[in-house]
Amino acid sequence: MRAVFLALVIVGCAGCRSLEEPPGGDPPPFEFRLGPGDRIRVSVWGEDKLEHETVLGPDGVVALPLIGDVRLEGSTLDEARVEVAQRLRQSVLVDPVVSLALLDMRSHVVHLQGEVVTQGPIPFTHGLDVVSALSGAGGATRDADLGDVRVIRGVRGKPTAYGVDLEAVLLGEQRAMWLLPGDVVYVPAALTPRWERWWRGALPWADPLPTPTR
């Protein structure tokens, strides 16, 4: 279902001719909060049998020894630790010392689509920009149009497309757009082969050679 939704968003925004300018300045502060798909480890000092690894379900709930289901979605790691400790204190333990570690983050991702080596989600980290995200996906394919990259972001409940000229970014002429969790980076295919674009740029007065055929 999520894949279908992403496809519809890309189809709706990738061809937009009216694009927003990428926001400037530094990325806004980001505080990680647990969400569905995140894997955590819960341990209690002196209680080895209570150490447990689990994944937050689609409803944001985990099942833990002694205390059963606990909703942790939307909690910071420290808030989740305090919640688990309180639940254990209400059961059988006195002043439990709880540790909670994040093992795998799946709830906060950025999606890479189009002419990239590896399509799909990559983990979000604060300060992630378009260049770093593209590198995390293995880079762009040879057919990519780096001058017309789109970043699709939900703004006030509606998908908004931003235009990013990665060629200008790589040349140091523009600053790379920073990303937020849930952003979709779409790299379109170039309508004109890269060798032909180079030819026209280097020799604007000459016609390019015919495209080789197999």
Tab-separated table of C-alpha atoms in Angstrom:
chain	number	residue	atom	x	y	z
A	1	MET	CA	0.000	0.000	0.000
A	2	ARG	CA	2.817	2.417	0.856
A	3	ALA	CA	4.547	1.605	-2.446
A	4	VAL	CA	1.336	2.444	-4.327
A	5	PHE	CA	1.034	5.732	-2.432
A	6	LEU	CA	4.628	6.681	-3.257
A	7	ALA	CA	4.057	5.855	-6.915
A	8	LEU	CA	0.991	8.103	-7.035
A	9	VAL	CA	2.854	10.951	-5.345
A	10	ILE	CA	5.760	10.665	-7.783
A	11	VAL	CA	3.481	10.545	-10.812
A	12	GLY	CA	1.585	13.562	-9.532
A	13	CYS	CA	4.635	15.687	-8.698
A	14	ALA	CA	7.518	14.487	-10.851
A	15	GLY	CA	6.150	16.180	-13.944
A	16	CYS	CA	5.184	19.417	-12.222
A	17	ARG	CA	6.301	22.494	-14.110
A	18	SER	CA	5.631	24.770	-11.145
A	19	LEU	CA	8.340	23.958	-8.624
A	20	GLU	CA	9.083	25.569	-5.281
A	21	GLU	CA	12.510	26.966	-4.466
A	22	PRO	CA	14.365	24.768	-1.941
A	23	PRO	CA	14.237	26.209	1.586
A	24	GLY	CA	17.426	27.933	2.654
A	25	GLY	CA	19.221	28.132	5.954
A	26	ASP	CA	20.071	25.281	8.265
A	27	PRO	CA	17.846	22.223	8.743
A	28	PRO	CA	15.325	22.542	11.579
A	29	PRO	CA	16.059	20.796	14.886
A	30	PHE	CA	15.164	17.120	14.858
A	31	GLU	CA	14.326	14.952	17.856
A	32	PHE	CA	14.071	11.256	17.144
A	33	ARG	CA	10.870	9.574	18.280
A	34	LEU	CA	10.107	5.894	18.004
A	35	GLY	CA	7.768	4.646	15.313
A	36	PRO	CA	6.544	1.439	13.653
A	37	GLY	CA	9.356	-0.747	12.367
A	38	ASP	CA	12.011	0.492	14.789
A	39	ARG	CA	13.955	-2.303	16.512
A	40	ILE	CA	14.952	-1.765	20.144
A	41	ARG	CA	16.706	-3.663	22.929
A	42	VAL	CA	15.377	-3.417	26.475
A	43	SER	CA	17.545	-4.596	29.363
A	44	VAL	CA	17.232	-4.388	33.136
A	45	TRP	CA	20.294	-4.273	35.384
A	46	GLY	CA	20.653	-7.500	37.336
A	47	GLU	CA	17.789	-9.178	35.428
A	48	ASP	CA	19.406	-10.956	32.484
A	49	LYS	CA	16.229	-12.897	31.702
A	50	LEU	CA	14.405	-9.647	30.983
A	51	GLU	CA	16.754	-8.538	28.194
A	52	HIS	CA	14.633	-8.454	25.081
A	53	GLU	CA	14.894	-7.313	21.466
A	54	THR	CA	11.682	-6.368	19.712
A	55	VAL	CA	10.224	-4.339	16.860
A	56	LEU	CA	7.480	-1.736	17.196
A	57	GLY	CA	4.421	-3.052	15.391
A	58	PRO	CA	2.239	-1.090	12.958
A	59	ASP	CA	0.265	0.177	15.955
A	60	GLY	CA	3.422	1.406	17.707
A	61	VAL	CA	3.172	-1.263	20.418
A	62	VAL	CA	5.804	-3.703	21.692
A	63	ALA	CA	5.322	-6.804	23.843
A	64	LEU	CA	7.775	-7.081	26.743
A	65	PRO	CA	8.348	-9.754	29.403
A	66	LEU	CA	6.375	-9.317	32.645
A	67	ILE	CA	4.479	-6.218	31.515
A	68	GLY	CA	2.967	-7.212	28.170
A	69	ASP	CA	2.023	-4.623	25.554
A	70	VAL	CA	3.461	-1.119	25.815
A	71	ARG	CA	2.769	1.687	23.352
A	72	LEU	CA	6.040	3.473	22.598
A	73	GLU	CA	5.240	5.205	19.304
A	74	GLY	CA	5.965	8.918	19.506
A	75	SER	CA	8.276	8.560	22.504
A	76	THR	CA	11.906	9.590	22.647
A	77	LEU	CA	14.301	6.858	23.745
A	78	ASP	CA	14.465	8.363	27.232
A	79	GLU	CA	10.671	8.658	27.480
A	80	ALA	CA	10.346	5.036	26.385
A	81	ARG	CA	12.893	3.956	29.000
A	82	VAL	CA	10.977	5.775	31.742
A	83	GLU	CA	7.672	4.239	30.601
A	84	VAL	CA	9.095	0.704	30.676
A	85	ALA	CA	10.622	1.305	34.122
A	86	GLN	CA	7.294	2.557	35.487
A	87	ARG	CA	5.454	-0.463	34.123
A	88	LEU	CA	8.033	-2.831	35.637
A	89	ARG	CA	7.774	-1.016	38.956
A	90	GLN	CA	4.013	-1.585	38.912
A	91	SER	CA	4.536	-5.312	38.407
A	92	VAL	CA	7.143	-7.100	40.534
A	93	LEU	CA	10.402	-5.134	40.459
A	94	VAL	CA	11.520	-2.485	42.916
A	95	ASP	CA	13.367	0.476	41.389
A	96	PRO	CA	14.391	-1.280	38.166
A	97	VAL	CA	17.311	0.245	36.268
A	98	VAL	CA	16.246	0.070	32.632
A	99	SER	CA	18.369	0.597	29.536
A	100	LEU	CA	16.799	1.032	26.111
A	101	ALA	CA	18.825	1.093	22.897
A	102	LEU	CA	17.828	1.687	19.296
A	103	LEU	CA	19.138	-1.154	17.098
A	104	ASP	CA	17.553	-0.345	13.753
A	105	MET	CA	15.623	2.734	12.643
A	106	ARG	CA	12.900	2.096	10.089
A	107	SER	CA	10.310	4.746	10.942
A	108	HIS	CA	12.342	7.758	9.773
A	109	VAL	CA	13.478	7.314	6.191
A	110	VAL	CA	13.952	9.194	2.927
A	111	HIS	CA	12.820	7.528	-0.303
A	112	LEU	CA	14.996	7.509	-3.444
A	113	GLN	CA	13.250	6.866	-6.753
A	114	GLY	CA	13.959	7.217	-10.456
A	115	GLU	CA	17.421	7.050	-12.008
A	116	VAL	CA	19.331	5.953	-8.911
A	117	VAL	CA	21.429	2.819	-8.511
A	118	THR	CA	19.415	1.502	-5.555
A	119	GLN	CA	15.810	2.654	-5.288
A	120	GLY	CA	13.973	2.581	-1.988
A	121	PRO	CA	14.255	3.965	1.540
A	122	ILE	CA	17.443	4.980	3.330
A	123	PRO	CA	17.674	5.899	7.031
A	124	PHE	CA	17.199	9.558	7.862
A	125	THR	CA	19.790	11.378	9.944
A	126	HIS	CA	19.694	15.008	10.992
A	127	GLY	CA	21.465	17.167	8.414
A	128	LEU	CA	20.974	14.715	5.547
A	129	ASP	CA	20.920	16.534	2.208
A	130	VAL	CA	20.156	15.508	-1.365
A	131	VAL	CA	23.786	14.777	-2.256
A	132	SER	CA	24.327	12.574	0.809
A	133	ALA	CA	21.038	10.763	0.208
A	134	LEU	CA	21.961	10.071	-3.400
A	135	SER	CA	25.344	8.737	-2.288
A	136	GLY	CA	23.574	6.469	0.196
A	137	ALA	CA	21.579	5.011	-2.696
A	138	GLY	CA	24.718	4.201	-4.676
A	139	GLY	CA	24.632	7.353	-6.794
A	140	ALA	CA	22.764	8.186	-9.973
A	141	THR	CA	22.601	6.094	-13.123
A	142	ARG	CA	24.238	7.176	-16.376
A	143	ASP	CA	20.830	8.219	-17.711
A	144	ALA	CA	20.025	10.569	-14.824
A	145	ASP	CA	19.201	14.228	-15.355
A	146	LEU	CA	20.960	15.744	-12.349
A	147	GLY	CA	19.889	19.218	-13.352
A	148	ASP	CA	16.202	18.478	-12.777
A	149	VAL	CA	15.993	16.530	-9.508
A	150	ARG	CA	12.725	16.785	-7.573
A	151	VAL	CA	12.267	16.613	-3.805
A	152	ILE	CA	8.655	15.846	-2.895
A	153	ARG	CA	7.637	16.785	0.645
A	154	GLY	CA	4.379	16.882	2.529
A	155	VAL	CA	3.621	20.500	3.431
A	156	ARG	CA	0.451	21.145	5.444
A	157	GLY	CA	-0.925	17.803	4.319
A	158	LYS	CA	-0.248	18.298	0.604
A	159	PRO	CA	2.689	17.018	-1.503
A	160	THR	CA	4.922	19.867	-2.650
A	161	ALA	CA	7.671	19.484	-5.271
A	162	TYR	CA	10.970	21.365	-4.986
A	163	GLY	CA	13.370	21.651	-7.911
A	164	VAL	CA	17.046	20.910	-7.224
A	165	ASP	CA	19.812	21.453	-9.782
A	166	LEU	CA	22.344	18.904	-8.559
A	167	GLU	CA	24.754	19.778	-11.345
A	168	ALA	CA	24.940	23.319	-9.949
A	169	VAL	CA	25.274	21.925	-6.425
A	170	LEU	CA	28.194	19.685	-7.411
A	171	LEU	CA	29.875	22.651	-9.089
A	172	GLY	CA	29.553	24.638	-5.863
A	173	GLU	CA	27.145	27.123	-7.402
A	174	GLN	CA	24.221	26.190	-5.156
A	175	ARG	CA	23.740	24.692	-1.730
A	176	ALA	CA	22.341	21.182	-1.442
A	177	MET	CA	18.775	21.023	-0.135
A	178	TRP	CA	18.452	19.439	3.285
A	179	LEU	CA	15.885	16.683	3.763
A	180	LEU	CA	13.235	15.698	6.291
A	181	PRO	CA	11.822	12.268	7.216
A	182	GLY	CA	9.335	11.103	4.601
A	183	ASP	CA	10.824	13.146	1.748
A	184	VAL	CA	10.914	11.540	-1.700
A	185	VAL	CA	13.925	12.312	-3.901
A	186	TYR	CA	13.084	11.663	-7.549
A	187	VAL	CA	15.837	11.675	-10.177
A	188	PRO	CA	14.337	11.789	-13.694
A	189	ALA	CA	15.862	10.345	-16.832
A	190	ALA	CA	17.497	12.794	-19.201
A	191	LEU	CA	15.477	13.362	-22.364
A	192	THR	CA	18.737	14.093	-24.176
A	193	PRO	CA	21.646	11.621	-23.839
A	194	ARG	CA	24.438	12.870	-21.621
A	195	TRP	CA	27.057	12.691	-24.403
A	196	GLU	CA	24.842	14.852	-26.619
A	197	ARG	CA	24.360	17.448	-23.891
A	198	TRP	CA	28.130	17.571	-23.379
A	199	TRP	CA	28.652	17.968	-27.125
A	200	ARG	CA	26.185	20.850	-27.365
A	201	GLY	CA	27.793	22.550	-24.379
A	202	ALA	CA	31.341	22.166	-25.676
A	203	LEU	CA	30.592	22.835	-29.366
A	204	PRO	CA	27.331	24.796	-29.529
A	205	TRP	CA	27.821	25.588	-33.230
A	206	ALA	CA	28.071	21.934	-34.286
A	207	ASP	CA	25.445	19.238	-34.587
A	208	PRO	CA	26.123	16.160	-32.470
A	209	LEU	CA	27.010	12.913	-34.079
A	210	PRO	CA	24.131	10.498	-34.674
A	211	THR	CA	23.234	8.409	-31.656
A	212	PRO	CA	24.972	5.023	-31.975
A	213	THR	CA	22.592	2.141	-32.684
A	214	ARG	CA	23.043	-1.466	-31.726
